[in-house]
CSV table of C-alpha atoms in Angstrom, one decimal:
chain,number,residue,atom,x,y,z
J,1,UNK,CA,-228.5,131.0,-187.0
J,2,UNK,CA,-231.0,129.5,-184.6
J,3,UNK,CA,-230.7,125.7,-184.3
J,4,UNK,CA,-234.1,123.6,-183.9
J,5,UNK,CA,-234.0,122.5,-180.8
J,6,UNK,CA,-236.9,120.4,-178.8
J,7,UNK,CA,-237.9,121.8,-175.5
J,8,UNK,CA,-237.6,118.7,-173.6
J,9,UNK,CA,-234.0,117.8,-174.8
J,10,UNK,CA,-231.6,117.5,-171.9
J,11,UNK,CA,-229.1,119.8,-174.1
J,12,UNK,CA,-231.8,122.2,-174.9
J,13,UNK,CA,-230.1,125.0,-172.4
J,14,UNK,CA,-226.7,124.1,-174.8
J,15,UNK,CA,-226.5,127.3,-177.6
J,16,UNK,CA,-224.7,125.6,-179.8
J,17,UNK,CA,-226.8,121.8,-179.8
J,18,UNK,CA,-229.3,121.0,-182.4
J,19,UNK,CA,-231.7,118.4,-181.7
J,20,UNK,CA,-230.7,115.0,-184.7
J,21,UNK,CA,-232.4,111.6,-184.7
J,22,UNK,CA,-230.9,110.2,-181.5
J,23,UNK,CA,-232.3,113.4,-179.5
J,24,UNK,CA,-236.0,112.7,-181.1
J,25,UNK,CA,-236.3,109.5,-179.6
J,26,UNK,CA,-234.6,109.6,-176.2
J,27,UNK,CA,-237.2,111.8,-175.8
J,28,UNK,CA,-240.1,109.4,-176.3
J,29,UNK,CA,-239.3,107.2,-174.8
J,30,UNK,CA,-239.1,108.9,-171.1
J,31,UNK,CA,-242.3,110.3,-172.4
J,32,UNK,CA,-243.4,106.4,-172.3
J,33,UNK,CA,-241.7,105.6,-169.0
J,34,UNK,CA,-243.1,108.3,-167.7
J,35,UNK,CA,-246.4,107.6,-168.7
J,36,UNK,CA,-246.1,104.0,-167.7
J,37,UNK,CA,-245.3,105.0,-163.7
J,38,UNK,CA,-248.1,106.9,-164.0
J,39,UNK,CA,-250.2,104.3,-164.9
J,40,UNK,CA,-248.5,101.9,-162.2
J,41,UNK,CA,-249.0,104.9,-159.2
J,42,UNK,CA,-252.7,105.0,-160.7
J,43,UNK,CA,-253.3,101.1,-160.1
J,44,UNK,CA,-251.7,100.7,-157.1
J,45,UNK,CA,-253.3,103.7,-154.9
J,46,UNK,CA,-256.4,101.9,-154.1
J,47,UNK,CA,-254.0,99.1,-152.8
J,48,UNK,CA,-251.0,100.5,-151.5
J,49,UNK,CA,-250.7,98.9,-148.6
J,50,UNK,CA,-251.9,95.1,-147.5
J,51,UNK,CA,-252.1,95.2,-143.5
J,52,UNK,CA,-254.7,93.3,-141.8
J,53,UNK,CA,-256.9,95.2,-139.2
J,54,UNK,CA,-256.3,93.0,-136.6
J,55,UNK,CA,-252.3,93.1,-136.8
J,56,UNK,CA,-250.7,94.4,-134.0
J,57,UNK,CA,-248.5,96.4,-136.7
J,58,UNK,CA,-251.6,97.7,-138.5
J,59,UNK,CA,-251.2,101.3,-137.1
J,60,UNK,CA,-247.5,101.3,-138.6
J,61,UNK,CA,-247.8,103.1,-142.3
J,62,UNK,CA,-244.8,101.3,-143.1
J,63,UNK,CA,-245.7,98.0,-142.5
J,64,UNK,CA,-247.0,95.1,-144.9
J,65,UNK,CA,-248.5,91.5,-143.6
J,66,UNK,CA,-246.5,88.9,-144.4
J,67,UNK,CA,-247.4,85.2,-144.1
J,68,UNK,CA,-245.8,85.0,-140.3
J,69,UNK,CA,-248.2,87.8,-139.4
J,70,UNK,CA,-251.4,85.9,-140.6
J,71,UNK,CA,-249.6,83.0,-138.7
J,72,UNK,CA,-249.6,84.8,-135.4
J,73,UNK,CA,-252.9,86.7,-135.7
J,74,UNK,CA,-254.5,82.8,-136.3
J,75,UNK,CA,-252.8,81.4,-133.1
J,76,UNK,CA,-253.7,84.5,-131.2
J,77,UNK,CA,-257.3,84.2,-132.1
J,78,UNK,CA,-257.2,80.1,-131.1
J,79,UNK,CA,-255.5,80.7,-127.8
J,80,UNK,CA,-258.3,83.2,-126.7
J,81,UNK,CA,-260.8,80.8,-127.9
J,82,UNK,CA,-259.0,78.4,-125.6
J,83,UNK,CA,-258.7,80.1,-122.9
J,84,UNK,CA,-262.7,82.2,-123.1
J,85,UNK,CA,-263.6,79.9,-120.0
J,86,UNK,CA,-261.2,81.1,-117.5
J,87,UNK,CA,-259.1,84.1,-118.6
J,88,UNK,CA,-258.2,83.8,-115.0
J,89,UNK,CA,-255.3,81.5,-114.8
J,90,UNK,CA,-253.3,83.8,-117.3
J,91,UNK,CA,-253.7,86.6,-115.4
J,92,UNK,CA,-252.2,84.6,-112.5
J,93,UNK,CA,-249.1,83.4,-114.4
J,94,UNK,CA,-248.2,85.5,-117.4
J,95,UNK,CA,-245.1,83.4,-117.7
J,96,UNK,CA,-247.7,80.8,-119.6
J,97,UNK,CA,-248.7,82.7,-122.4
J,98,UNK,CA,-247.9,80.6,-125.4
J,99,UNK,CA,-244.9,83.8,-126.2
J,100,UNK,CA,-244.2,82.4,-130.0
J,101,UNK,CA,-240.4,81.5,-130.6
J,102,UNK,CA,-240.1,82.4,-134.0
J,103,UNK,CA,-239.3,85.9,-133.3
J,104,UNK,CA,-235.5,84.9,-132.8
J,105,UNK,CA,-236.2,84.0,-136.3
J,106,UNK,CA,-237.8,87.3,-137.4
J,107,UNK,CA,-235.9,89.6,-135.2
J,108,UNK,CA,-237.8,92.5,-137.3
J,109,UNK,CA,-240.8,91.3,-136.4
J,110,UNK,CA,-239.6,91.8,-133.1
J,111,UNK,CA,-238.9,95.0,-133.2
J,112,UNK,CA,-241.9,96.1,-134.2
J,113,UNK,CA,-243.8,94.6,-131.3
J,114,UNK,CA,-241.2,96.1,-129.4
J,115,UNK,CA,-241.6,99.8,-130.6
J,116,UNK,CA,-246.0,99.3,-131.5
J,117,UNK,CA,-246.0,99.1,-127.9
J,118,UNK,CA,-248.9,101.7,-126.7
J,119,UNK,CA,-252.1,101.9,-124.8
J,120,UNK,CA,-255.5,100.8,-125.6
J,121,UNK,CA,-255.9,102.8,-128.9
J,122,UNK,CA,-253.3,101.4,-130.7
J,123,UNK,CA,-255.7,98.1,-131.2
J,124,UNK,CA,-258.9,99.4,-132.2
J,125,UNK,CA,-259.9,96.1,-133.8
J,126,UNK,CA,-259.3,93.7,-130.4
J,127,UNK,CA,-261.3,93.3,-127.1
J,128,UNK,CA,-259.8,93.2,-123.6
J,129,UNK,CA,-259.0,89.6,-123.6
J,130,UNK,CA,-256.8,90.0,-126.6
J,131,UNK,CA,-255.0,93.6,-126.4
J,132,UNK,CA,-253.8,92.4,-122.8
J,133,UNK,CA,-252.8,89.4,-123.9
J,134,UNK,CA,-251.1,91.4,-126.5
J,135,UNK,CA,-249.4,93.4,-123.9
J,136,UNK,CA,-248.1,91.1,-121.8
J,137,UNK,CA,-246.4,89.5,-125.0
J,138,UNK,CA,-245.0,93.1,-126.0
J,139,UNK,CA,-243.2,93.5,-122.6
J,140,UNK,CA,-241.8,90.1,-122.5
J,141,UNK,CA,-240.2,91.5,-125.9
J,142,UNK,CA,-239.1,94.2,-124.7
J,143,UNK,CA,-237.4,92.8,-121.5
J,144,UNK,CA,-235.9,90.0,-123.7
J,145,UNK,CA,-234.4,92.5,-126.0
J,146,UNK,CA,-233.2,94.5,-122.8
J,147,UNK,CA,-231.2,91.6,-121.7
J,148,UNK,CA,-229.7,90.9,-125.2
J,149,UNK,CA,-228.7,94.7,-125.3
J,150,UNK,CA,-226.7,94.4,-121.4
J,151,UNK,CA,-225.4,91.1,-122.2
J,152,UNK,CA,-223.6,93.0,-125.6
J,153,UNK,CA,-223.3,95.9,-123.7
J,154,UNK,CA,-220.6,94.1,-121.1
J,155,UNK,CA,-219.4,91.6,-123.1
J,156,UNK,CA,-217.3,95.1,-125.1
J,157,UNK,CA,-216.7,96.2,-121.5
J,158,UNK,CA,-215.0,93.1,-120.5
J,159,UNK,CA,-213.2,92.6,-124.2
J,160,UNK,CA,-210.8,95.0,-125.1
J,161,UNK,CA,-210.7,96.4,-128.2
J,162,UNK,CA,-208.8,94.7,-131.4
J,163,UNK,CA,-205.7,96.7,-132.3
J,164,UNK,CA,-205.6,97.2,-136.1
J,165,UNK,CA,-201.3,97.1,-136.7
J,166,UNK,CA,-201.3,94.3,-133.6
J,167,UNK,CA,-201.2,94.8,-130.4
J,168,UNK,CA,-198.1,96.6,-128.4
J,169,UNK,CA,-195.0,94.5,-127.2
J,170,UNK,CA,-196.3,96.0,-123.6
J,171,UNK,CA,-199.7,94.7,-123.9
J,172,UNK,CA,-198.4,91.4,-125.1
J,173,UNK,CA,-196.1,90.6,-122.5
J,174,UNK,CA,-198.7,92.0,-119.5
J,175,UNK,CA,-200.7,89.1,-121.1
J,176,UNK,CA,-197.8,86.3,-121.6
J,177,UNK,CA,-197.6,87.4,-117.9
J,178,UNK,CA,-201.1,86.4,-116.6
J,179,UNK,CA,-201.1,83.5,-118.9
J,180,UNK,CA,-198.3,82.1,-117.0
J,181,UNK,CA,-199.0,82.8,-113.9
J,182,UNK,CA,-202.1,81.3,-113.9
J,183,UNK,CA,-200.8,77.9,-115.0
J,184,UNK,CA,-198.3,78.6,-112.4
J,185,UNK,CA,-201.3,79.0,-109.7
J,186,UNK,CA,-202.4,75.6,-110.6
J,187,UNK,CA,-199.6,74.0,-110.3
J,188,UNK,CA,-198.6,75.4,-107.0
J,189,UNK,CA,-195.4,77.0,-108.6
J,190,UNK,CA,-194.2,81.3,-108.2
J,191,UNK,CA,-192.9,83.1,-111.2
J,192,UNK,CA,-189.5,82.3,-109.7
J,193,UNK,CA,-190.2,78.5,-111.5
J,194,UNK,CA,-191.7,80.0,-114.3
J,195,UNK,CA,-188.8,77.7,-116.6
J,196,UNK,CA,-190.4,74.5,-115.8
J,197,UNK,CA,-193.7,75.5,-118.1
J,198,UNK,CA,-191.0,75.6,-120.7
J,199,UNK,CA,-190.8,72.5,-123.2
J,200,UNK,CA,-187.8,70.7,-124.3
J,201,UNK,CA,-188.0,71.9,-127.5
J,202,UNK,CA,-188.1,75.5,-126.3
J,203,UNK,CA,-185.7,75.0,-124.0
J,204,UNK,CA,-182.9,73.8,-126.2
J,205,UNK,CA,-183.7,77.3,-128.1
J,206,UNK,CA,-182.8,79.1,-124.9
J,207,UNK,CA,-179.0,77.2,-124.7
J,208,UNK,CA,-178.1,77.4,-128.0
J,209,UNK,CA,-178.7,81.5,-128.5
J,210,UNK,CA,-176.8,81.5,-124.6
J,211,UNK,CA,-174.5,79.6,-126.4
J,212,UNK,CA,-173.3,82.0,-129.1
J,213,UNK,CA,-171.1,84.4,-128.8
J,214,UNK,CA,-172.6,88.2,-128.2
J,215,UNK,CA,-172.2,90.8,-131.0
J,216,UNK,CA,-170.0,93.2,-131.1
J,217,UNK,CA,-171.4,96.5,-130.3
J,218,UNK,CA,-171.1,99.4,-131.3
J,219,UNK,CA,-168.2,101.1,-130.0
J,220,UNK,CA,-166.2,97.8,-130.2
J,221,UNK,CA,-166.7,96.9,-134.1
J,222,UNK,CA,-162.8,98.1,-134.4
J,223,UNK,CA,-161.3,97.4,-131.8
J,224,UNK,CA,-158.2,95.5,-131.6
J,225,UNK,CA,-159.8,91.9,-130.2
J,226,UNK,CA,-162.3,92.3,-132.7
J,227,UNK,CA,-160.2,93.2,-135.9
J,228,UNK,CA,-158.2,90.2,-134.5
J,229,UNK,CA,-161.4,87.9,-134.2
J,230,UNK,CA,-162.1,89.1,-137.6
J,231,UNK,CA,-158.3,88.3,-139.1
J,232,UNK,CA,-158.6,84.7,-138.1
J,233,UNK,CA,-162.0,84.0,-139.3
J,234,UNK,CA,-160.5,85.2,-142.6
J,235,UNK,CA,-156.8,83.7,-142.6
J,236,UNK,CA,-158.2,79.9,-141.1
J,237,UNK,CA,-159.0,78.4,-144.3
J,238,UNK,CA,-155.1,79.5,-145.9
J,239,UNK,CA,-153.1,76.1,-147.0
J,240,UNK,CA,-149.6,76.9,-145.3
J,241,UNK,CA,-146.9,75.3,-148.2
J,242,UNK,CA,-144.2,74.9,-145.5
J,243,UNK,CA,-142.0,73.7,-148.4
J,244,UNK,CA,-142.5,77.1,-150.4
J,245,UNK,CA,-141.4,79.1,-147.2
J,246,UNK,CA,-138.0,77.8,-146.5
J,247,UNK,CA,-137.2,78.1,-150.0
J,248,UNK,CA,-137.7,81.8,-150.5
J,249,UNK,CA,-135.9,81.8,-146.5
J,250,UNK,CA,-133.2,80.7,-148.0
J,251,UNK,CA,-133.0,82.6,-151.2
J,252,UNK,CA,-133.5,86.0,-149.7
J,253,UNK,CA,-131.2,86.5,-146.4
J,254,UNK,CA,-133.4,88.9,-145.0
J,255,UNK,CA,-136.3,87.4,-145.0
J,256,UNK,CA,-137.0,88.4,-142.2
J,257,UNK,CA,-135.4,92.4,-141.6
J,258,UNK,CA,-134.4,93.9,-138.5
J,259,UNK,CA,-134.3,97.6,-137.5
J,260,UNK,CA,-130.9,98.1,-139.4
J,261,UNK,CA,-132.4,96.8,-141.8
J,262,UNK,CA,-131.8,98.9,-145.5
J,263,UNK,CA,-133.9,97.3,-147.6
J,264,UNK,CA,-137.4,99.1,-146.0
J,265,UNK,CA,-140.6,98.7,-148.7
J,266,UNK,CA,-139.1,95.9,-150.9
J,267,UNK,CA,-141.3,93.2,-151.6
J,268,UNK,CA,-140.2,89.8,-152.2
J,269,UNK,CA,-141.4,88.3,-155.0
J,270,UNK,CA,-145.5,86.7,-154.2
J,271,UNK,CA,-146.6,83.8,-157.5
J,272,UNK,CA,-148.8,83.9,-159.4
J,273,UNK,CA,-150.8,81.3,-157.6
J,274,UNK,CA,-150.4,82.7,-154.7
J,275,UNK,CA,-151.7,86.2,-156.3
J,276,UNK,CA,-154.8,84.1,-157.2
J,277,UNK,CA,-155.9,82.3,-153.9
J,278,UNK,CA,-156.0,86.2,-152.6
J,279,UNK,CA,-158.3,87.2,-155.7
J,280,UNK,CA,-160.6,84.6,-154.8
J,281,UNK,CA,-160.8,85.6,-150.8
J,282,UNK,CA,-161.8,88.8,-151.9
J,283,UNK,CA,-164.1,87.9,-154.7
J,284,UNK,CA,-166.0,85.8,-152.0
J,285,UNK,CA,-165.9,87.5,-149.0
J,286,UNK,CA,-167.7,90.1,-151.6
J,287,UNK,CA,-170.3,88.0,-152.7
J,288,UNK,CA,-170.8,87.0,-148.8
J,289,UNK,CA,-171.4,90.6,-148.3
J,290,UNK,CA,-173.9,90.5,-151.3
J,291,UNK,CA,-176.0,88.0,-150.0
J,292,UNK,CA,-176.0,89.3,-146.4
J,293,UNK,CA,-177.9,92.5,-147.5
J,294,UNK,CA,-179.9,89.9,-149.4
J,295,UNK,CA,-184.0,91.2,-150.7
J,296,UNK,CA,-186.6,90.9,-147.8
J,297,UNK,CA,-189.8,89.0,-148.4
J,298,UNK,CA,-192.6,91.1,-148.8
J,299,UNK,CA,-195.8,91.1,-147.2
J,300,UNK,CA,-198.9,92.2,-148.9
J,301,UNK,CA,-201.1,92.7,-145.9
J,302,UNK,CA,-198.9,95.5,-144.4
J,303,UNK,CA,-199.4,99.0,-144.8
J,304,UNK,CA,-197.3,100.8,-147.8
J,305,UNK,CA,-195.5,104.0,-146.1
J,306,UNK,CA,-193.1,104.4,-148.5
J,307,UNK,CA,-192.6,105.6,-152.7
J,308,UNK,CA,-189.3,103.8,-153.2
J,309,UNK,CA,-187.1,100.6,-152.0
J,310,UNK,CA,-184.7,103.8,-150.5
J,311,UNK,CA,-187.7,105.6,-148.8
J,312,UNK,CA,-188.6,102.1,-147.6
J,313,UNK,CA,-185.6,100.7,-146.2
J,314,UNK,CA,-185.3,104.2,-144.1
J,315,UNK,CA,-188.6,103.7,-142.8
J,316,UNK,CA,-188.1,100.4,-141.6
J,317,UNK,CA,-185.1,101.9,-139.3
J,318,UNK,CA,-187.2,104.5,-138.3
J,319,UNK,CA,-189.8,102.1,-137.1
J,320,UNK,CA,-187.3,99.9,-135.3
J,321,UNK,CA,-186.1,102.7,-133.3
J,322,UNK,CA,-189.3,104.6,-132.3
J,323,UNK,CA,-191.8,102.0,-133.8
J,324,UNK,CA,-192.9,100.5,-130.1
J,325,UNK,CA,-193.6,103.9,-129.2
J,326,UNK,CA,-196.1,105.4,-132.4
J,327,UNK,CA,-197.5,102.0,-132.2
J,328,UNK,CA,-200.3,103.3,-129.5
J,329,UNK,CA,-200.8,106.7,-131.1
J,330,UNK,CA,-201.9,105.1,-134.4
J,331,UNK,CA,-204.1,102.7,-133.0
J,332,UNK,CA,-205.6,105.6,-131.9
J,333,UNK,CA,-206.0,107.6,-134.5
J,334,UNK,CA,-207.2,104.2,-136.3
J,335,UNK,CA,-210.1,103.7,-133.4
J,336,UNK,CA,-210.7,107.4,-133.7
J,337,UNK,CA,-210.0,107.2,-129.7
J,338,UNK,CA,-207.0,109.7,-129.8
J,339,UNK,CA,-208.3,113.4,-128.9
J,340,UNK,CA,-211.3,113.8,-126.4
J,341,UNK,CA,-214.9,113.7,-127.4
């Protein structure tokens, strides 16, 4: 059974669709909108653009005159009337022409003036004096615009592009060395006297770093000296009870066993109090180890390159090892300068 479908319905191609009141209402609204747009279009056709015939941008089909244009036309006419008796002065000194500074506030007008510069055929509604005056103004505007573009281009060449991920360590060190060199030259010093530029606070921080014991290297973690230092660190807070020690020594004749002792492997009885102290020390050590590997602060502005906490920890280790080598590559990829043109 074929359904009732209006030919103007947007679902007319659907064989299972049947138009309802909603469809007819939408079709009527669409027709009303199209009729209104046609009426507006017909009304706008006689006066599609508002362009003064004396405007310098009258030949631009996309230009519509504003208050700025009418003001410029009126100023130009007033100036031409004033210069009617002595046009030779204007010809001899083009810089004396009153080029309006309003073009700074209206850069779009300045661009239109530069683009619409041409021969005498571009100004059919002007006399020779007006044409020459406007051509001189356009030349000055073009020269000003070219100078500004040259300044911007030179500034871009002088300033290095900003790094999206931060500057590399090598570049930072080079820039810091240059700044220190300039300060030393201004004070009549060389690089060997760079420490004289340090403040008191900076010098104290350096001295504290020098006073600290160096951390053991990977191959020194389990040598005898390091293990002995760790043992001293763990036993420095133990309280020795000499009275209990002497009693135990008197009660057991083999408190200090020699090589020929037959009680090898036998352990003297330890008091419950000492066992509790040992358990407490082990618990404190475990708590200290947990607090050492604390959760680091999360930086929202940092790029997210992990899928879970474990992967994030792994990426941090990789970054510590290879980050300084891959930083330049990442920056080049983001700037689009990694591959040649």
